[in-house]
Amino acid sequence: MKEEQLKELFSRASDLLQQELGGSKPTVAAWGLMNAGKSYLLNMLTDHIQTECFRTRDVRETAELKQFETEQYIFLDTPGLDANQEDDFVAHQGAAKADIVLFVHQPQGELEKIEIDFLRALKTSFGEYAEQNIILILSKMDSEDVAKINAIEKRMLEQCQQELDFLPRCFQISGVRFHNGIQKNQDGLVRASHMQKLKAHLDTLKVDSYAIKVTRQRQALDEMVVEIEKAEQTG
């Protein structure tokens, strides 16, 4: 068992070292629990109004990363977190490729413990870039009244500050309002969706993809060394 574990760890370390650090376009990944609204968000960000690029069906499909490239970004959709081991593995692969992560949370209340745990690991991997390049998305804001949405956002940011010691940007988003606003040519709905604010924020980020990837690779390798040392000491 120890030998198999070490082989797996060395294989993962080798894969990390072989990852390409180049690429002129930043990768933006949507991350979050199942049904948080990740795929719908990416469809709206990539202007897939009439036809879907990212599947939004509630049923589980084969765990895989799906991407769409625009002039400025590569958008990456990931499987829902905390569903099964295979999906979690693929979702983490997606986050590892990302220069920017949109962490999507639907407005049922505060961040769940499992979400905080995922955010903690994500924050660690981004290092000094965490606060700028991890963006919280409070999705489906049209499903609750304004007061409740504001209260949930406030609580989410409190949790990030108190439990994770970082304060990311948070955007309240309604993909439905944006979709309907575009379809019906109603600028008011488009503005009320806050989608344009998110797009504008992404455009203002000065993303150094190479530096971010180097930081995240170094952090991942450090963690791998610790795992290898633990494996060698057991058994």
Short mmCIF file of C-alpha atoms in Angstrom, two decimals:
data_model
loop_
_atom_site.label_atom_id
_atom_site.label_comp_id
_atom_site.label_asym_id
_atom_site.label_seq_id
_atom_site.Cartn_x
_atom_site.Cartn_y
_atom_site.Cartn_z
CA MET A 1 0.00 0.00 0.00
CA LYS A 2 2.83 2.36 0.91
CA GLU A 3 4.63 1.65 -2.37
CA GLU A 4 1.45 2.26 -4.40
CA GLN A 5 0.79 5.49 -2.52
CA LEU A 6 4.31 6.75 -3.18
CA LYS A 7 4.05 5.87 -6.88
CA GLU A 8 0.82 7.85 -7.12
CA LEU A 9 2.33 10.84 -5.31
CA PHE A 10 5.44 10.86 -7.50
CA SER A 11 3.23 10.56 -10.59
CA ARG A 12 1.18 13.57 -9.48
CA ALA A 13 4.36 15.53 -8.77
CA SER A 14 5.66 14.67 -12.24
CA ASP A 15 2.39 15.85 -13.80
CA LEU A 16 2.68 19.14 -11.92
CA LEU A 17 6.21 19.73 -13.17
CA GLN A 18 5.13 19.06 -16.75
CA GLN A 19 2.26 21.55 -16.68
CA GLU A 20 2.60 24.36 -19.19
CA LEU A 21 2.98 27.73 -17.50
CA GLY A 22 2.61 29.82 -20.63
CA GLY A 23 -0.51 30.99 -22.41
CA SER A 24 -1.42 34.54 -23.30
CA LYS A 25 -5.07 34.38 -22.22
CA PRO A 26 -6.13 34.11 -18.58
CA THR A 27 -8.29 31.10 -17.70
CA VAL A 28 -11.48 31.87 -15.76
CA ALA A 29 -12.99 28.85 -14.01
CA ALA A 30 -16.44 28.60 -12.42
CA TRP A 31 -16.33 26.55 -9.22
CA GLY A 32 -18.99 25.63 -6.68
CA LEU A 33 -21.45 23.05 -5.43
CA MET A 34 -23.84 21.25 -7.78
CA ASN A 35 -26.72 23.44 -9.03
CA ALA A 36 -25.07 26.63 -7.80
CA GLY A 37 -25.52 28.16 -11.27
CA LYS A 38 -21.98 27.84 -12.64
CA SER A 39 -22.87 26.75 -16.18
CA TYR A 40 -25.66 29.30 -16.61
CA LEU A 41 -23.31 32.04 -15.42
CA LEU A 42 -20.68 31.06 -17.99
CA ASN A 43 -23.26 30.90 -20.77
CA MET A 44 -24.23 34.50 -20.01
CA LEU A 45 -20.61 35.68 -19.66
CA THR A 46 -19.82 34.19 -23.08
CA ASP A 47 -23.04 35.54 -24.66
CA HIS A 48 -24.56 32.12 -25.33
CA ILE A 49 -28.11 33.41 -25.13
CA GLN A 50 -29.91 31.34 -27.75
CA THR A 51 -27.96 28.10 -27.48
CA GLU A 52 -26.01 26.68 -24.56
CA CYS A 53 -22.28 26.15 -24.68
CA PHE A 54 -22.16 24.89 -21.10
CA ARG A 55 -24.84 22.32 -20.26
CA THR A 56 -27.19 23.42 -17.47
CA ARG A 57 -29.13 20.19 -16.93
CA ASP A 58 -29.55 19.23 -13.27
CA VAL A 59 -28.78 15.54 -13.89
CA ARG A 60 -25.21 14.39 -13.42
CA GLU A 61 -23.15 13.79 -16.52
CA THR A 62 -19.66 12.42 -17.12
CA ALA A 63 -17.21 14.40 -15.05
CA GLU A 64 -15.23 16.58 -17.45
CA LEU A 65 -13.95 20.09 -17.92
CA LYS A 66 -15.69 22.16 -20.58
CA GLN A 67 -14.19 25.33 -21.98
CA PHE A 68 -14.93 28.17 -24.38
CA GLU A 69 -12.36 30.63 -25.67
CA THR A 70 -13.09 34.30 -26.33
CA GLU A 71 -10.78 37.05 -27.55
CA GLN A 72 -9.73 37.81 -23.98
CA TYR A 73 -10.30 34.69 -21.85
CA ILE A 74 -10.62 30.94 -21.70
CA PHE A 75 -13.75 30.16 -19.68
CA LEU A 76 -13.78 26.81 -17.91
CA ASP A 77 -16.76 24.98 -16.42
CA THR A 78 -16.19 22.36 -13.72
CA PRO A 79 -18.33 19.59 -12.18
CA GLY A 80 -20.20 20.36 -8.97
CA LEU A 81 -18.11 19.99 -5.82
CA ASP A 82 -18.85 17.52 -3.03
CA ALA A 83 -20.92 15.15 -5.19
CA ASN A 84 -18.51 12.25 -5.63
CA GLN A 85 -14.78 11.63 -5.66
CA GLU A 86 -14.44 11.59 -9.45
CA ASP A 87 -16.23 14.92 -9.89
CA ASP A 88 -14.22 16.51 -7.08
CA PHE A 89 -10.97 15.37 -8.70
CA VAL A 90 -11.94 16.87 -12.07
CA ALA A 91 -13.20 20.08 -10.41
CA HIS A 92 -9.87 20.47 -8.62
CA GLN A 93 -8.05 19.91 -11.92
CA GLY A 94 -10.08 22.76 -13.37
CA ALA A 95 -9.33 25.09 -10.48
CA ALA A 96 -5.63 24.24 -10.78
CA LYS A 97 -5.66 25.50 -14.40
CA ALA A 98 -7.38 28.77 -13.48
CA ASP A 99 -5.93 32.25 -13.18
CA ILE A 100 -9.27 33.54 -11.91
CA VAL A 101 -11.87 31.49 -10.03
CA LEU A 102 -15.53 32.47 -9.86
CA PHE A 103 -16.75 30.72 -6.71
CA VAL A 104 -20.51 30.41 -7.22
CA HIS A 105 -22.91 30.20 -4.27
CA GLN A 106 -26.70 30.10 -4.55
CA PRO A 107 -28.71 32.15 -2.02
CA GLN A 108 -29.95 29.51 0.39
CA GLY A 109 -27.99 30.98 3.28
CA GLU A 110 -24.40 31.39 4.41
CA LEU A 111 -21.44 29.46 3.04
CA GLU A 112 -21.56 25.81 4.04
CA LYS A 113 -18.64 24.27 5.91
CA ILE A 114 -17.64 22.25 2.86
CA GLU A 115 -17.57 25.44 0.76
CA ILE A 116 -15.35 27.14 3.34
CA ASP A 117 -13.02 24.14 3.28
CA PHE A 118 -12.80 24.30 -0.52
CA LEU A 119 -12.21 28.06 -0.39
CA ARG A 120 -9.48 27.62 2.21
CA ALA A 121 -7.54 25.27 -0.05
CA LEU A 122 -8.14 27.55 -3.03
CA LYS A 123 -6.96 30.61 -1.12
CA THR A 124 -3.78 28.81 -0.04
CA SER A 125 -3.01 27.75 -3.61
CA PHE A 126 -3.38 31.31 -4.94
CA GLY A 127 -1.12 32.79 -2.27
CA GLU A 128 -0.73 36.56 -2.63
CA TYR A 129 -3.14 36.57 -5.60
CA ALA A 130 -6.09 35.10 -3.66
CA GLU A 131 -7.94 38.27 -2.75
CA GLN A 132 -7.89 39.63 -6.30
CA ASN A 133 -8.30 36.46 -8.31
CA ILE A 134 -10.93 34.58 -6.30
CA ILE A 135 -14.31 36.22 -6.88
CA LEU A 136 -17.45 35.24 -5.00
CA ILE A 137 -20.62 35.04 -7.07
CA LEU A 138 -23.96 35.11 -5.27
CA SER A 139 -26.08 33.61 -8.05
CA LYS A 140 -29.83 33.58 -8.67
CA MET A 141 -30.29 36.90 -6.86
CA ASP A 142 -33.74 37.22 -8.44
CA SER A 143 -34.95 34.24 -6.37
CA GLU A 144 -34.99 36.22 -3.08
CA ASP A 145 -35.81 39.75 -1.96
CA VAL A 146 -33.09 42.39 -1.88
CA ALA A 147 -32.80 42.46 1.92
CA LYS A 148 -32.16 38.73 2.13
CA ILE A 149 -29.64 38.77 -0.71
CA ASN A 150 -27.75 41.64 0.94
CA ALA A 151 -27.78 39.80 4.28
CA ILE A 152 -26.40 36.63 2.68
CA GLU A 153 -23.64 38.56 0.93
CA LYS A 154 -22.71 40.30 4.18
CA ARG A 155 -22.54 36.96 6.01
CA MET A 156 -20.46 35.33 3.24
CA LEU A 157 -17.88 38.11 3.44
CA GLU A 158 -17.84 37.90 7.24
CA GLN A 159 -17.12 34.18 6.97
CA CYS A 160 -14.27 34.80 4.53
CA GLN A 161 -12.73 37.43 6.77
CA GLN A 162 -13.21 35.61 10.08
CA GLU A 163 -12.47 32.03 9.01
CA LEU A 164 -10.17 32.47 6.01
CA ASP A 165 -8.58 35.86 6.69
CA PHE A 166 -9.23 37.28 3.26
CA LEU A 167 -11.84 39.56 1.74
CA PRO A 168 -12.61 38.82 -1.93
CA ARG A 169 -14.95 40.79 -4.15
CA CYS A 170 -18.52 39.53 -4.26
CA PHE A 171 -21.06 40.08 -7.04
CA GLN A 172 -24.81 39.50 -6.82
CA ILE A 173 -25.78 38.07 -10.20
CA SER A 174 -29.03 37.17 -11.98
CA GLY A 175 -28.42 35.20 -15.14
CA VAL A 176 -32.17 35.04 -15.76
CA ARG A 177 -32.52 38.83 -15.78
CA PHE A 178 -29.56 39.16 -18.13
CA HIS A 179 -30.95 36.49 -20.46
CA ASN A 180 -34.42 38.05 -20.53
CA GLY A 181 -32.99 41.55 -20.90
CA ILE A 182 -30.99 40.55 -23.97
CA GLN A 183 -33.87 38.55 -25.46
CA LYS A 184 -36.41 41.34 -24.95
CA ASN A 185 -33.98 44.20 -25.59
CA GLN A 186 -34.65 45.65 -22.13
CA ASP A 187 -31.61 47.52 -20.83
CA GLY A 188 -33.14 47.80 -17.36
CA LEU A 189 -33.15 44.03 -16.91
CA VAL A 190 -29.59 43.80 -18.22
CA ARG A 191 -28.44 46.41 -15.69
CA ALA A 192 -30.40 44.74 -12.88
CA SER A 193 -28.63 41.45 -13.60
CA HIS A 194 -25.24 42.97 -12.60
CA MET A 195 -23.65 40.82 -15.29
CA GLN A 196 -22.08 43.84 -16.98
CA LYS A 197 -20.50 44.87 -13.66
CA LEU A 198 -18.89 41.46 -13.38
CA LYS A 199 -17.65 41.61 -16.99
CA ALA A 200 -16.23 45.09 -16.39
CA HIS A 201 -14.47 43.90 -13.23
CA LEU A 202 -12.87 40.99 -15.08
CA ASP A 203 -11.64 43.42 -17.71
CA THR A 204 -9.95 45.60 -15.06
CA LEU A 205 -7.96 42.74 -13.53
CA LYS A 206 -4.29 42.86 -14.46
CA VAL A 207 -3.73 39.13 -14.58
CA ASP A 208 -0.16 37.86 -14.82
CA SER A 209 -0.97 34.29 -15.81
CA TYR A 210 2.63 33.11 -15.68
CA ALA A 211 3.30 34.48 -12.18
CA ILE A 212 0.04 33.04 -10.85
CA LYS A 213 0.73 29.61 -12.32
CA VAL A 214 4.27 29.59 -10.90
CA THR A 215 2.95 30.49 -7.45
CA ARG A 216 0.26 27.82 -7.56
CA GLN A 217 2.63 25.17 -8.92
CA ARG A 218 5.15 25.90 -6.16
CA GLN A 219 2.44 25.67 -3.50
CA ALA A 220 1.13 22.38 -4.91
CA LEU A 221 4.63 20.90 -5.03
CA ASP A 222 5.30 21.95 -1.43
CA GLU A 223 2.13 20.16 -0.36
CA MET A 224 3.16 17.11 -2.39
CA VAL A 225 6.54 16.96 -0.65
CA VAL A 226 4.78 16.94 2.72
CA GLU A 227 2.52 14.10 1.56
CA ILE A 228 5.50 12.09 0.26
CA GLU A 229 7.38 12.55 3.54
CA LYS A 230 4.35 11.39 5.51
CA ALA A 231 3.94 8.34 3.27
CA GLU A 232 7.60 7.42 3.68
CA GLN A 233 7.32 7.61 7.47
CA THR A 234 4.28 5.32 7.68
CA GLY A 235 3.96 1.60 7.20
#
